[in-house]
CSV table of C-alpha atoms and ligand atoms in Angstrom, one decimal:
chain,number,residue,atom,x,y,z
F,2,UNK,CA,25.2,-212.0,-38.3
F,3,UNK,CA,26.5,-210.3,-35.2
F,4,UNK,CA,26.0,-212.3,-32.0
F,5,UNK,CA,24.9,-210.1,-29.1
F,6,UNK,CA,24.8,-211.3,-25.5
F,7,UNK,CA,22.8,-209.3,-23.0
F,8,UNK,CA,23.3,-210.0,-19.4
F,9,UNK,CA,19.8,-209.4,-18.0
F,10,UNK,CA,17.6,-209.5,-15.0
F,11,UNK,CA,16.3,-205.9,-15.4
F,12,UNK,CA,13.5,-204.1,-17.2
F,13,UNK,CA,16.1,-202.3,-19.3
F,14,UNK,CA,17.6,-205.6,-20.4
F,15,UNK,CA,14.1,-206.8,-21.5
F,16,UNK,CA,13.5,-203.5,-23.4
F,17,UNK,CA,16.9,-203.7,-25.0
F,18,UNK,CA,16.3,-207.3,-26.2
F,19,UNK,CA,12.9,-206.3,-27.6
F,20,UNK,CA,14.4,-203.4,-29.6
F,21,UNK,CA,17.7,-205.2,-30.6
F,22,UNK,CA,15.8,-208.2,-32.1
F,23,UNK,CA,14.2,-205.8,-34.6
F,24,UNK,CA,17.7,-204.7,-35.8
F,25,UNK,CA,18.7,-206.4,-39.0
F,26,UNK,CA,22.0,-208.4,-38.7
F,27,UNK,CA,21.8,-208.9,-34.9
F,28,UNK,CA,21.2,-212.3,-33.2
F,29,UNK,CA,20.2,-211.6,-29.6
F,30,UNK,CA,20.7,-213.9,-26.6
F,31,UNK,CA,19.8,-212.8,-23.1
F,32,UNK,CA,21.4,-214.5,-20.1
F,33,UNK,CA,19.5,-214.7,-16.8
F,34,UNK,CA,20.9,-215.8,-13.4
F,35,UNK,CA,18.0,-218.2,-13.0
F,36,UNK,CA,16.9,-216.8,-9.7
F,37,UNK,CA,13.4,-215.8,-10.7
F,38,UNK,CA,11.0,-218.7,-10.9
F,39,UNK,CA,8.8,-217.4,-13.7
F,40,UNK,CA,10.6,-214.6,-15.5
F,41,UNK,CA,8.8,-212.3,-17.8
F,42,UNK,CA,9.0,-213.5,-21.4
F,43,UNK,CA,11.9,-212.0,-23.4
F,44,UNK,CA,12.4,-211.5,-27.1
F,45,UNK,CA,15.3,-213.5,-28.7
F,46,UNK,CA,17.1,-216.5,-27.3
F,47,UNK,CA,17.3,-216.9,-23.5
F,48,UNK,CA,19.9,-218.9,-21.5
F,49,UNK,CA,19.7,-219.3,-17.8
F,50,UNK,CA,22.1,-220.0,-14.9
F,51,UNK,CA,25.6,-218.9,-13.8
F,52,UNK,CA,28.6,-219.3,-16.2
F,53,UNK,CA,31.0,-220.5,-13.5
F,54,UNK,CA,32.8,-217.2,-12.9
F,55,UNK,CA,34.9,-215.2,-15.3
F,56,UNK,CA,36.7,-218.2,-16.8
F,57,UNK,CA,33.4,-220.0,-17.4
F,58,UNK,CA,31.9,-216.9,-19.1
F,59,UNK,CA,35.0,-216.6,-21.3
F,60,UNK,CA,34.5,-220.2,-22.4
F,61,UNK,CA,30.9,-219.4,-23.2
F,62,UNK,CA,31.8,-216.3,-25.2
F,63,UNK,CA,34.3,-218.3,-27.3
F,64,UNK,CA,32.0,-221.4,-27.8
F,65,UNK,CA,28.9,-219.3,-28.7
F,66,UNK,CA,30.8,-217.0,-31.0
F,67,UNK,CA,29.6,-213.9,-29.1
F,68,UNK,CA,30.7,-210.7,-30.8
F,69,UNK,CA,29.3,-208.0,-28.5
F,70,UNK,CA,28.2,-208.0,-24.9
F,71,UNK,CA,25.9,-205.6,-23.0
F,72,UNK,CA,25.9,-205.9,-19.2
F,73,UNK,CA,22.4,-204.8,-18.4
F,74,UNK,CA,22.3,-206.4,-14.9
F,75,UNK,CA,21.1,-204.6,-11.8
F,76,UNK,CA,23.3,-201.8,-10.4
F,77,UNK,CA,23.8,-203.9,-7.2
F,78,UNK,CA,24.8,-207.0,-9.1
F,79,UNK,CA,28.5,-206.3,-8.8
F,80,UNK,CA,30.0,-209.8,-9.1
F,81,UNK,CA,28.7,-210.5,-12.6
F,82,UNK,CA,29.7,-207.0,-13.8
F,83,UNK,CA,33.2,-207.6,-12.7
F,84,UNK,CA,33.3,-211.1,-14.2
F,85,UNK,CA,32.0,-210.0,-17.6
F,86,UNK,CA,34.7,-207.3,-17.8
F,87,UNK,CA,37.4,-209.9,-17.1
F,88,UNK,CA,35.9,-212.4,-19.5
F,89,UNK,CA,35.4,-209.9,-22.4
F,90,UNK,CA,38.9,-208.6,-22.0
F,91,UNK,CA,40.3,-212.2,-22.0
F,92,UNK,CA,38.4,-213.1,-25.2
F,93,UNK,CA,38.7,-209.7,-26.9
F,94,UNK,CA,35.0,-209.0,-27.1
F,95,UNK,CA,33.5,-205.4,-27.0
F,96,UNK,CA,31.5,-204.7,-23.8
F,97,UNK,CA,29.4,-201.9,-22.5
F,98,UNK,CA,27.7,-201.7,-19.1
F,99,UNK,CA,24.1,-200.3,-19.2
F,100,UNK,CA,23.7,-198.7,-15.8
F,101,UNK,CA,20.6,-196.7,-15.2
F,102,UNK,CA,21.1,-193.4,-13.2
F,103,UNK,CA,20.5,-193.6,-9.5
F,104,UNK,CA,17.5,-191.8,-7.9
F,105,UNK,CA,18.3,-188.3,-6.6
F,106,UNK,CA,16.8,-186.9,-3.4
F,107,UNK,CA,13.9,-184.5,-4.2
F,108,UNK,CA,12.4,-181.7,-2.0
F,109,UNK,CA,10.3,-183.4,0.7
F,110,UNK,CA,12.4,-186.6,0.8
F,111,UNK,CA,13.8,-187.7,4.1
F,112,UNK,CA,16.6,-190.1,3.1
F,113,UNK,CA,19.0,-191.8,5.5
F,114,UNK,CA,21.8,-192.9,3.2
F,115,UNK,CA,23.8,-196.0,4.2
F,116,UNK,CA,26.5,-198.0,2.6
F,117,UNK,CA,25.1,-201.5,3.1
F,118,UNK,CA,22.2,-203.5,4.5
F,119,UNK,CA,23.9,-204.0,7.9
F,120,UNK,CA,23.9,-200.2,8.4
F,121,UNK,CA,20.3,-200.2,7.1
F,122,UNK,CA,19.3,-202.7,9.8
F,123,UNK,CA,20.8,-200.5,12.5
F,124,UNK,CA,18.7,-197.6,11.4
F,125,UNK,CA,15.4,-199.3,11.7
F,126,UNK,CA,15.5,-200.9,15.1
F,127,UNK,CA,12.0,-200.8,16.8
F,128,UNK,CA,10.2,-199.6,13.7
F,129,UNK,CA,7.5,-200.9,11.3
F,130,UNK,CA,9.6,-201.4,8.1
F,131,UNK,CA,8.7,-201.8,4.5
F,132,UNK,CA,11.6,-203.9,3.2
F,133,UNK,CA,12.1,-204.0,-0.6
F,134,UNK,CA,15.5,-205.6,-1.0
F,135,UNK,CA,14.4,-209.0,-2.5
F,136,UNK,CA,14.6,-212.3,-0.7
F,137,UNK,CA,18.2,-213.2,-0.9
F,138,UNK,CA,19.7,-210.8,1.7
F,139,UNK,CA,16.9,-210.9,4.4
F,140,UNK,CA,19.4,-212.5,6.8
F,141,UNK,CA,20.9,-209.0,7.4
F,142,UNK,CA,17.7,-208.2,9.4
F,143,UNK,CA,17.6,-211.5,11.4
F,144,UNK,CA,17.0,-211.6,15.1
F,145,UNK,CA,15.5,-208.1,15.4
F,146,UNK,CA,12.9,-208.8,18.0
F,147,UNK,CA,11.4,-205.3,18.4
F,148,UNK,CA,11.1,-204.6,14.7
F,149,UNK,CA,8.3,-205.6,12.3
F,150,UNK,CA,8.9,-206.1,8.6
F,151,UNK,CA,6.6,-206.0,5.6
F,152,UNK,CA,8.7,-207.9,3.0
F,153,UNK,CA,7.9,-207.7,-0.7
F,154,UNK,CA,9.4,-210.3,-3.0
F,155,UNK,CA,8.8,-211.4,-6.5
F,156,UNK,CA,9.0,-215.1,-5.6
F,157,UNK,CA,8.4,-216.3,-2.0
F,158,UNK,CA,11.5,-217.6,-0.3
F,159,UNK,CA,11.9,-221.4,-0.2
F,160,UNK,CA,12.6,-221.3,3.5
F,161,UNK,CA,10.8,-219.0,6.0
F,162,UNK,CA,13.0,-215.9,6.3
F,163,UNK,CA,15.0,-215.5,9.5
F,164,UNK,CA,13.0,-212.5,10.6
F,165,UNK,CA,11.3,-212.5,14.0
F,166,UNK,CA,8.2,-210.4,13.1
F,167,UNK,CA,7.2,-210.1,9.5
F,168,UNK,CA,4.6,-210.5,6.8
F,169,UNK,CA,5.6,-211.5,3.2
F,170,UNK,CA,3.8,-210.2,0.2
F,171,UNK,CA,4.5,-211.0,-3.5
F,172,UNK,CA,4.6,-208.3,-6.1
F,173,UNK,CA,6.2,-207.7,-9.4
F,174,UNK,CA,7.1,-204.2,-10.7
F,175,UNK,CA,6.0,-201.7,-11.9
F,176,UNK,CA,4.2,-200.4,-8.9
F,177,UNK,CA,2.0,-197.2,-8.6
F,178,UNK,CA,2.2,-194.4,-6.1
F,179,UNK,CA,-1.4,-194.9,-5.0
F,180,UNK,CA,-0.9,-198.6,-4.5
F,181,UNK,CA,2.3,-198.0,-2.5
F,182,UNK,CA,0.7,-195.4,-0.3
F,183,UNK,CA,-2.3,-197.7,0.4
F,184,UNK,CA,0.1,-200.6,1.2
F,185,UNK,CA,2.2,-198.5,3.6
F,186,UNK,CA,-0.8,-197.0,5.3
F,187,UNK,CA,-2.6,-200.3,5.7
F,188,UNK,CA,0.5,-201.8,7.5
F,189,UNK,CA,1.3,-198.7,9.5
F,190,UNK,CA,4.7,-198.5,8.0
F,191,UNK,CA,7.0,-195.9,9.5
F,192,UNK,CA,10.2,-196.4,7.5
F,193,UNK,CA,11.1,-197.8,4.0
F,194,UNK,CA,14.4,-199.6,3.3
F,195,UNK,CA,15.4,-199.5,-0.4
F,196,UNK,CA,18.5,-200.0,-2.5
F,197,UNK,CA,19.2,-197.0,-4.8
F,198,UNK,CA,18.2,-199.0,-7.8
F,199,UNK,CA,17.2,-196.1,-10.0
F,200,UNK,CA,14.7,-196.4,-12.9
F,201,UNK,CA,10.9,-196.0,-13.0
F,202,UNK,CA,9.6,-199.4,-12.2
F,203,UNK,CA,10.1,-199.3,-8.4
F,204,UNK,CA,10.3,-195.5,-7.8
F,205,UNK,CA,6.6,-195.3,-6.7
F,206,UNK,CA,7.6,-196.4,-3.1
F,207,UNK,CA,10.0,-193.5,-2.9
F,208,UNK,CA,7.4,-191.0,-4.1
F,209,UNK,CA,4.8,-192.6,-1.8
F,210,UNK,CA,7.1,-192.3,1.2
F,211,UNK,CA,7.6,-188.6,0.4
F,212,UNK,CA,3.9,-188.1,0.1
F,213,UNK,CA,3.3,-189.8,3.5
F,214,UNK,CA,6.2,-188.0,5.2
F,215,UNK,CA,8.1,-191.2,5.9
F,216,UNK,CA,11.9,-191.6,5.9
F,217,UNK,CA,13.6,-193.9,3.5
F,218,UNK,CA,16.8,-195.7,4.5
F,219,UNK,CA,18.5,-195.7,1.1
F,220,UNK,CA,21.4,-198.1,0.4
F,221,UNK,CA,24.1,-196.4,-1.8
F,222,UNK,CA,25.3,-198.3,-4.8
F,223,UNK,CA,28.5,-200.3,-5.0
F,224,UNK,CA,31.2,-198.6,-7.1
F,225,UNK,CA,30.4,-198.5,-10.8
F,226,UNK,CA,31.9,-201.2,-13.0
F,227,UNK,CA,35.2,-200.6,-14.9
F,228,UNK,CA,34.9,-199.9,-18.6
F,229,UNK,CA,32.5,-198.0,-20.8
F,230,UNK,CA,29.1,-197.2,-19.3
F,231,UNK,CA,25.9,-196.0,-20.9
F,232,UNK,CA,22.8,-194.8,-19.0
F,233,UNK,CA,19.9,-195.8,-21.2
F,234,UNK,CA,18.6,-198.3,-23.7
F,235,UNK,CA,18.7,-195.6,-26.4
F,236,UNK,CA,22.4,-195.0,-25.7
F,237,UNK,CA,23.0,-198.8,-25.8
F,238,UNK,CA,21.4,-199.1,-29.2
F,239,UNK,CA,23.6,-196.3,-30.5
F,240,UNK,CA,26.7,-198.1,-29.0
F,241,UNK,CA,25.5,-201.3,-30.8
F,242,UNK,CA,25.1,-199.4,-34.1
F,243,UNK,CA,28.7,-198.2,-33.7
F,244,UNK,CA,30.1,-201.6,-33.0
F,245,UNK,CA,28.0,-203.8,-35.3
F,246,UNK,CA,30.2,-203.5,-38.4
T,10,LIG,P1,25.8,-211.0,-8.6
T,10,LIG,O1,26.0,-211.0,-7.1
T,10,LIG,O2,26.5,-209.9,-9.4
T,10,LIG,O3,26.2,-212.4,-9.3
T,10,LIG,C1,26.3,-213.6,-8.6
T,10,LIG,C2,26.4,-214.7,-9.6
T,10,LIG,O4,25.1,-214.9,-10.2
T,10,LIG,C3,27.4,-214.4,-10.7
T,10,LIG,O5,28.7,-214.7,-10.3
T,10,LIG,C4,26.9,-215.3,-11.8
T,10,LIG,O6,27.2,-216.7,-11.5
T,10,LIG,C5,25.4,-215.3,-11.6
T,10,LIG,N1,24.7,-214.3,-12.4
T,10,LIG,C6,24.3,-213.0,-12.1
T,10,LIG,N2,23.7,-212.4,-13.1
T,10,LIG,C7,23.7,-213.3,-14.1
T,10,LIG,C8,23.1,-213.3,-15.4
T,10,LIG,N3,22.5,-212.2,-15.9
T,10,LIG,N4,23.3,-214.4,-16.2
T,10,LIG,C9,24.0,-215.5,-15.7
T,10,LIG,N5,24.5,-215.6,-14.5
T,10,LIG,C10,24.3,-214.5,-13.7
T,10,LIG,O7,24.3,-210.9,-9.0
T,10,LIG,P2,23.0,-210.8,-8.0
T,10,LIG,O8,23.1,-209.4,-7.3
T,10,LIG,O9,22.9,-212.0,-7.3
T,10,LIG,O10,21.8,-210.7,-9.1
T,10,LIG,C11,21.5,-211.8,-9.8
T,10,LIG,C12,20.6,-211.4,-11.0
T,10,LIG,O11,19.4,-210.7,-10.4
T,10,LIG,C13,21.2,-210.4,-11.9
T,10,LIG,O12,21.0,-210.9,-13.3
T,10,LIG,C14,20.6,-209.1,-11.7
T,10,LIG,O13,20.5,-208.3,-12.8
T,10,LIG,C15,19.3,-209.4,-11.1
T,10,LIG,N6,18.8,-208.5,-10.0
T,10,LIG,C16,19.6,-208.2,-8.9
T,10,LIG,C17,19.2,-207.3,-8.0
T,10,LIG,C18,20.1,-207.0,-6.8
T,10,LIG,O14,19.6,-206.2,-5.9
T,10,LIG,N7,21.3,-207.5,-6.7
T,10,LIG,C19,18.0,-206.7,-8.1
T,10,LIG,C20,17.2,-207.0,-9.2
T,10,LIG,C21,17.6,-207.9,-10.2
T,10,LIG,P3,28.6,-217.3,-12.2
T,10,LIG,O15,29.7,-216.7,-11.4
T,10,LIG,O16,28.4,-218.8,-12.0
T,10,LIG,O17,28.6,-216.9,-13.6
């Protein structure tokens, strides 16, 4: 048996786990950060919670006899991607990063590209903003008295967010273009803030903004992780087949 560890928290990770568990000779474990209260069910074994940095992950890899690792975390989850590279190199375990391609601006898109959420906040002062960045980093938009936010999260924040004017809604991808258009129209949204996450599950807001003629403040990705990178679940399965023997 070959022990595969998938670092998850994305749709691609779930899809990979589903397909990899059907491969003979692979034992599949997915690791989740433990942030989402009620994560979607996953095929194979699931572990949850941080490892305690790169050293903690190296210990886990040794103790669990992991042979192969796929980092299928979100493109903006830069810390874990760096830690796993360090841990795999220390233990001598083969690693590939599964990084879905970023969205690319289409005809009709009005994108304001920024490097981080601080810059995004500066771009939306005084507007009605659809904020789709999760619940953890809402503090970057704190204290903006003249700005209104529609905040969509998977789980509601434990504490009220530090936003002056806002409404929180819960929603779990995938979303539809019609649904996103209706939501933005209902709340008189005039700008969308999004990370350039890529993938299909959350693209509908970008297509809906285009259809409504609304600008999108698009946060560029952090630098890609060091080491081998593949762009799809199919490519990851091919990588696994090459490394399974
Ligand atoms: P991060 O900044 O790269 O990582 C922060 C810490 O969380 C890591 O040092 C690690 O703790 C722990 N961690 C992250 N992913 C983990 C995993 N799959 N298994 C076990 N521990 C994990 O990550 P993040 O941006 O907070 O994202 C957390 C999770 O949410 C990731 O799994 C990611 O795929 C998912 N996610 C993130 C975003 C986003 O915009 N950042 C969006 C959607 C989903 P230790 O150092 O203790 O090991």
